[in-house]
Structures are given as C-alpha cells and as structure tokens.
Amino acid sequence: MNFARLLDAAQTAAGTEPSENIDLMWSTLVTGLVVVFLILVLLVIVLWALGKVMNIKIKPKKSKRPEPEKSVAPPVAPAPAPVPQEEIEEEDDSEIIAVIAAAIAAYGESEGKQYRIASVKRKERSVRSSWSAAGVAENTRPF
C-alpha cells in the first residue's frame, strides 16, 4: 500500500493535517510523563517527611533526672539444700507389649483373623517441639 495514500486518507478522515496530529501526540506524551514524575516526586517527599515525623515521636527523650544512689545490697542468705526427689523408675516394656498384643489378638478374634506383632521398636523423639510441629501442621494444611 502506498504511504502517501494512507496519509491522504487519514487527512480527509480527521479533517486536519497529519503534522498537527503528531504535534498533539508529542505534547500529550510530554505532559503525561511530566505529571506522572511530578506525582512520584511528591509521593517520595511525603513518605520521607512521614518517616522523619515518626522518628521524632518514637525517639525517647533524655531526661535530666539525677541518678539514684547505688545502695549496697544486704547479704543474701544461702539457699536451702535441694530436697532429693524420688527417682522415677521406667516401666517394664514387656508388660506394655503383652497388653497391646492381647488387645490386637482380641480385635483379630472379633474379625475372624489372626494378627501377630512382628517387632517392637522405640520411636525416636521428634526434633521439633510440640508447638513447632503444630505450627507446621497448621501452615501446611490444605485449604
């Protein structure tokens, strides 16, 4: 397509010279950019001023109070000897295992099946605390 024909069509459609439209375009572009950057500069100044005001309000004022005299603390009586606590004996794990095995056998009889315990291993404690594990469970729960 011929570029001259395109310009003539645009001229007759708009009723103005193409050079006038280009001048209007540039003035609109420059005006828009100036307005945007002036507003950005204004926002920076406002935020900077708010930061200064908040720092003034937050900083503790130094008072010129006289320092209290340092008094000598009276001697403290020695702490009483700790009361010996009873040692907690660990329960016999074989009794607990026998009770669990009996419960499993009773459950198996009600279903008509025979279950048996293959091995017993002590579970290692979690590295996380209970509160930490609860937090992880809460934060990874599906919506």
PDB file of C-alpha atoms in Angstrom:
ATOM      1  CA  MET A   1       0.000   0.000   0.000  1.00  0.00           C
ATOM      2  CA  ASN A   2       1.221   3.445  -0.828  1.00  0.00           C
ATOM      3  CA  PHE A   3       2.169   5.558   2.217  1.00  0.00           C
ATOM      4  CA  ALA A   4       1.037   8.794   0.560  1.00  0.00           C
ATOM      5  CA  ARG A   5      -2.448   7.366   0.010  1.00  0.00           C
ATOM      6  CA  LEU A   6      -2.587   6.339   3.658  1.00  0.00           C
ATOM      7  CA  LEU A   7      -1.675   9.861   4.784  1.00  0.00           C
ATOM      8  CA  ASP A   8      -4.293  11.365   2.456  1.00  0.00           C
ATOM      9  CA  ALA A   9      -6.943   9.011   3.851  1.00  0.00           C
ATOM     10  CA  ALA A  10      -6.006   9.953   7.404  1.00  0.00           C
ATOM     11  CA  GLN A  11      -6.075  13.637   6.499  1.00  0.00           C
ATOM     12  CA  THR A  12      -9.508  13.513   4.953  1.00  0.00           C
ATOM     13  CA  ALA A  13     -10.859  11.340   7.805  1.00  0.00           C
ATOM     14  CA  ALA A  14      -9.597  13.619  10.552  1.00  0.00           C
ATOM     15  CA  GLY A  15     -10.001  16.851   8.684  1.00  0.00           C
ATOM     16  CA  THR A  16      -6.591  18.061   9.884  1.00  0.00           C
ATOM     17  CA  GLU A  17      -3.018  17.912   8.722  1.00  0.00           C
ATOM     18  CA  PRO A  18      -1.007  14.856   9.866  1.00  0.00           C
ATOM     19  CA  SER A  19       1.705  17.144  11.234  1.00  0.00           C
ATOM     20  CA  GLU A  20      -0.849  18.739  13.573  1.00  0.00           C
ATOM     21  CA  ASN A  21      -1.766  15.284  14.956  1.00  0.00           C
ATOM     22  CA  ILE A  22       1.906  14.476  15.554  1.00  0.00           C
ATOM     23  CA  ASP A  23       2.408  17.748  17.427  1.00  0.00           C
ATOM     24  CA  LEU A  24      -0.632  16.969  19.575  1.00  0.00           C
ATOM     25  CA  MET A  25       0.714  13.478  20.215  1.00  0.00           C
ATOM     26  CA  TRP A  26       4.088  14.782  21.419  1.00  0.00           C
ATOM     27  CA  SER A  27       2.565  17.418  23.653  1.00  0.00           C
ATOM     28  CA  THR A  28       0.229  14.823  25.207  1.00  0.00           C
ATOM     29  CA  LEU A  29       3.128  12.422  25.756  1.00  0.00           C
ATOM     30  CA  VAL A  30       5.355  15.038  27.391  1.00  0.00           C
ATOM     31  CA  THR A  31       2.513  16.352  29.557  1.00  0.00           C
ATOM     32  CA  GLY A  32       1.653  12.837  30.753  1.00  0.00           C
ATOM     33  CA  LEU A  33       5.256  11.983  31.611  1.00  0.00           C
ATOM     34  CA  VAL A  34       5.762  15.261  33.476  1.00  0.00           C
ATOM     35  CA  VAL A  35       2.581  14.751  35.511  1.00  0.00           C
ATOM     36  CA  VAL A  36       3.498  11.154  36.423  1.00  0.00           C
ATOM     37  CA  PHE A  37       7.018  12.024  37.544  1.00  0.00           C
ATOM     38  CA  LEU A  38       5.883  15.079  39.499  1.00  0.00           C
ATOM     39  CA  ILE A  39       3.392  12.913  41.397  1.00  0.00           C
ATOM     40  CA  LEU A  40       6.116  10.328  42.072  1.00  0.00           C
ATOM     41  CA  VAL A  41       8.450  13.030  43.415  1.00  0.00           C
ATOM     42  CA  LEU A  42       5.605  14.358  45.576  1.00  0.00           C
ATOM     43  CA  LEU A  43       4.992  10.852  46.999  1.00  0.00           C
ATOM     44  CA  VAL A  44       8.695  10.443  47.793  1.00  0.00           C
ATOM     45  CA  ILE A  45       8.715  13.764  49.645  1.00  0.00           C
ATOM     46  CA  VAL A  46       5.561  12.887  51.615  1.00  0.00           C
ATOM     47  CA  LEU A  47       6.927   9.469  52.641  1.00  0.00           C
ATOM     48  CA  TRP A  48      10.281  10.967  53.618  1.00  0.00           C
ATOM     49  CA  ALA A  49       8.536  13.609  55.756  1.00  0.00           C
ATOM     50  CA  LEU A  50       6.355  10.952  57.440  1.00  0.00           C
ATOM     51  CA  GLY A  51       9.464   8.939  58.267  1.00  0.00           C
ATOM     52  CA  LYS A  52      11.097  11.969  59.880  1.00  0.00           C
ATOM     53  CA  VAL A  53       7.954  12.767  61.903  1.00  0.00           C
ATOM     54  CA  MET A  54       7.648   9.173  63.147  1.00  0.00           C
ATOM     55  CA  ASN A  55      11.327   9.072  64.143  1.00  0.00           C
ATOM     56  CA  ILE A  56      10.883  12.238  66.187  1.00  0.00           C
ATOM     57  CA  LYS A  57       7.862  10.782  68.013  1.00  0.00           C
ATOM     58  CA  ILE A  58       9.498   7.404  68.657  1.00  0.00           C
ATOM     59  CA  LYS A  59      12.908   8.560  69.933  1.00  0.00           C
ATOM     60  CA  PRO A  60      12.965   8.581  73.742  1.00  0.00           C
ATOM     61  CA  LYS A  61      13.780  11.914  75.230  1.00  0.00           C
ATOM     62  CA  LYS A  62      16.744  12.008  77.541  1.00  0.00           C
ATOM     63  CA  SER A  63      15.631  13.252  80.903  1.00  0.00           C
ATOM     64  CA  LYS A  64      17.998  15.044  83.210  1.00  0.00           C
ATOM     65  CA  ARG A  65      16.967  13.171  86.314  1.00  0.00           C
ATOM     66  CA  PRO A  66      19.612  12.630  88.924  1.00  0.00           C
ATOM     67  CA  GLU A  67      20.840   9.083  89.003  1.00  0.00           C
ATOM     68  CA  PRO A  68      19.649   7.176  92.053  1.00  0.00           C
ATOM     69  CA  GLU A  69      22.314   6.414  94.589  1.00  0.00           C
ATOM     70  CA  LYS A  70      23.662   2.943  94.338  1.00  0.00           C
ATOM     71  CA  SER A  71      22.855   1.131  97.524  1.00  0.00           C
ATOM     72  CA  VAL A  72      24.710  -1.857  98.765  1.00  0.00           C
ATOM     73  CA  ALA A  73      22.526  -4.939  98.706  1.00  0.00           C
ATOM     74  CA  PRO A  74      22.210  -6.767 102.012  1.00  0.00           C
ATOM     75  CA  PRO A  75      23.876 -10.167 102.070  1.00  0.00           C
ATOM     76  CA  VAL A  76      21.632 -12.911 100.841  1.00  0.00           C
ATOM     77  CA  ALA A  77      21.127 -15.997 102.956  1.00  0.00           C
ATOM     78  CA  PRO A  78      22.325 -19.198 101.322  1.00  0.00           C
ATOM     79  CA  ALA A  79      19.655 -21.168  99.531  1.00  0.00           C
ATOM     80  CA  PRO A  80      18.333 -24.219 101.333  1.00  0.00           C
ATOM     81  CA  ALA A  81      19.642 -27.558 100.183  1.00  0.00           C
ATOM     82  CA  PRO A  82      17.518 -29.100  97.445  1.00  0.00           C
ATOM     83  CA  VAL A  83      15.150 -31.816  98.541  1.00  0.00           C
ATOM     84  CA  PRO A  84      16.113 -35.138  96.978  1.00  0.00           C
ATOM     85  CA  GLN A  85      13.460 -36.267  94.555  1.00  0.00           C
ATOM     86  CA  GLU A  86      12.367 -39.802  94.127  1.00  0.00           C
ATOM     87  CA  GLU A  87      13.817 -41.464  91.101  1.00  0.00           C
ATOM     88  CA  ILE A  88      11.217 -42.428  88.573  1.00  0.00           C
ATOM     89  CA  GLU A  89      11.663 -45.999  87.558  1.00  0.00           C
ATOM     90  CA  GLU A  90      10.973 -46.890  83.981  1.00  0.00           C
ATOM     91  CA  GLU A  91       8.117 -49.274  83.476  1.00  0.00           C
ATOM     92  CA  ASP A  92       8.750 -52.728  82.242  1.00  0.00           C
ATOM     93  CA  ASP A  93       8.128 -52.544  78.486  1.00  0.00           C
ATOM     94  CA  SER A  94       7.376 -56.250  78.270  1.00  0.00           C
ATOM     95  CA  GLU A  95       4.148 -55.747  80.251  1.00  0.00           C
ATOM     96  CA  ILE A  96       3.007 -52.986  77.899  1.00  0.00           C
ATOM     97  CA  ILE A  97       3.859 -55.101  74.860  1.00  0.00           C
ATOM     98  CA  ALA A  98       1.877 -58.020  76.316  1.00  0.00           C
ATOM     99  CA  VAL A  99      -1.183 -55.820  76.886  1.00  0.00           C
ATOM    100  CA  ILE A 100      -1.000 -54.429  73.338  1.00  0.00           C
ATOM    101  CA  ALA A 101      -0.589 -57.945  71.920  1.00  0.00           C
ATOM    102  CA  ALA A 102      -3.640 -59.131  73.876  1.00  0.00           C
ATOM    103  CA  ALA A 103      -5.697 -56.208  72.556  1.00  0.00           C
ATOM    104  CA  ILE A 104      -4.628 -56.973  68.985  1.00  0.00           C
ATOM    105  CA  ALA A 105      -5.483 -60.674  69.453  1.00  0.00           C
ATOM    106  CA  ALA A 106      -8.934 -59.776  70.810  1.00  0.00           C
ATOM    107  CA  TYR A 107      -9.502 -57.455  67.872  1.00  0.00           C
ATOM    108  CA  GLY A 108      -8.412 -60.184  65.462  1.00  0.00           C
ATOM    109  CA  GLU A 109     -10.801 -62.722  67.024  1.00  0.00           C
ATOM    110  CA  SER A 110     -13.733 -60.346  66.535  1.00  0.00           C
ATOM    111  CA  GLU A 111     -12.884 -60.135  62.819  1.00  0.00           C
ATOM    112  CA  GLY A 112     -12.064 -63.810  62.494  1.00  0.00           C
ATOM    113  CA  LYS A 113      -8.414 -63.102  61.616  1.00  0.00           C
ATOM    114  CA  GLN A 114      -5.198 -63.764  63.451  1.00  0.00           C
ATOM    115  CA  TYR A 115      -2.752 -60.860  63.874  1.00  0.00           C
ATOM    116  CA  ARG A 116       0.702 -61.005  65.421  1.00  0.00           C
ATOM    117  CA  ILE A 117       3.325 -58.432  66.384  1.00  0.00           C
ATOM    118  CA  ALA A 118       6.388 -58.807  64.173  1.00  0.00           C
ATOM    119  CA  SER A 119       8.723 -56.413  66.012  1.00  0.00           C
ATOM    120  CA  VAL A 120       8.735 -53.674  68.625  1.00  0.00           C
ATOM    121  CA  LYS A 121      10.925 -50.601  68.151  1.00  0.00           C
ATOM    122  CA  ARG A 122      11.081 -47.477  70.265  1.00  0.00           C
ATOM    123  CA  LYS A 123      10.036 -44.404  68.327  1.00  0.00           C
ATOM    124  CA  GLU A 124      12.648 -41.672  68.234  1.00  0.00           C
ATOM    125  CA  ARG A 125      11.540 -38.322  69.536  1.00  0.00           C
ATOM    126  CA  SER A 126      10.887 -35.573  67.044  1.00  0.00           C
ATOM    127  CA  VAL A 127      13.460 -32.808  66.772  1.00  0.00           C
ATOM    128  CA  ARG A 128      10.683 -30.227  66.732  1.00  0.00           C
ATOM    129  CA  SER A 129       8.776 -29.222  69.819  1.00  0.00           C
ATOM    130  CA  SER A 130       5.056 -29.862  70.026  1.00  0.00           C
ATOM    131  CA  TRP A 131       4.292 -26.192  69.355  1.00  0.00           C
ATOM    132  CA  SER A 132       6.571 -26.149  66.315  1.00  0.00           C
ATOM    133  CA  ALA A 133       5.001 -29.303  64.900  1.00  0.00           C
ATOM    134  CA  ALA A 134       1.520 -27.831  65.445  1.00  0.00           C
ATOM    135  CA  GLY A 135       2.571 -24.658  63.616  1.00  0.00           C
ATOM    136  CA  VAL A 136       3.914 -26.625  60.663  1.00  0.00           C
ATOM    137  CA  ALA A 137       0.731 -28.704  60.529  1.00  0.00           C
ATOM    138  CA  GLU A 138      -1.427 -25.560  60.654  1.00  0.00           C
ATOM    139  CA  ASN A 139       0.523 -23.761  57.931  1.00  0.00           C
ATOM    140  CA  THR A 140       0.705 -26.718  55.550  1.00  0.00           C
ATOM    141  CA  ARG A 141      -2.929 -27.759  55.902  1.00  0.00           C
ATOM    142  CA  PRO A 142      -4.789 -27.662  52.557  1.00  0.00           C
ATOM    143  CA  PHE A 143      -7.478 -25.027  52.155  1.00  0.00           C
TER     144      PHE A 143
END
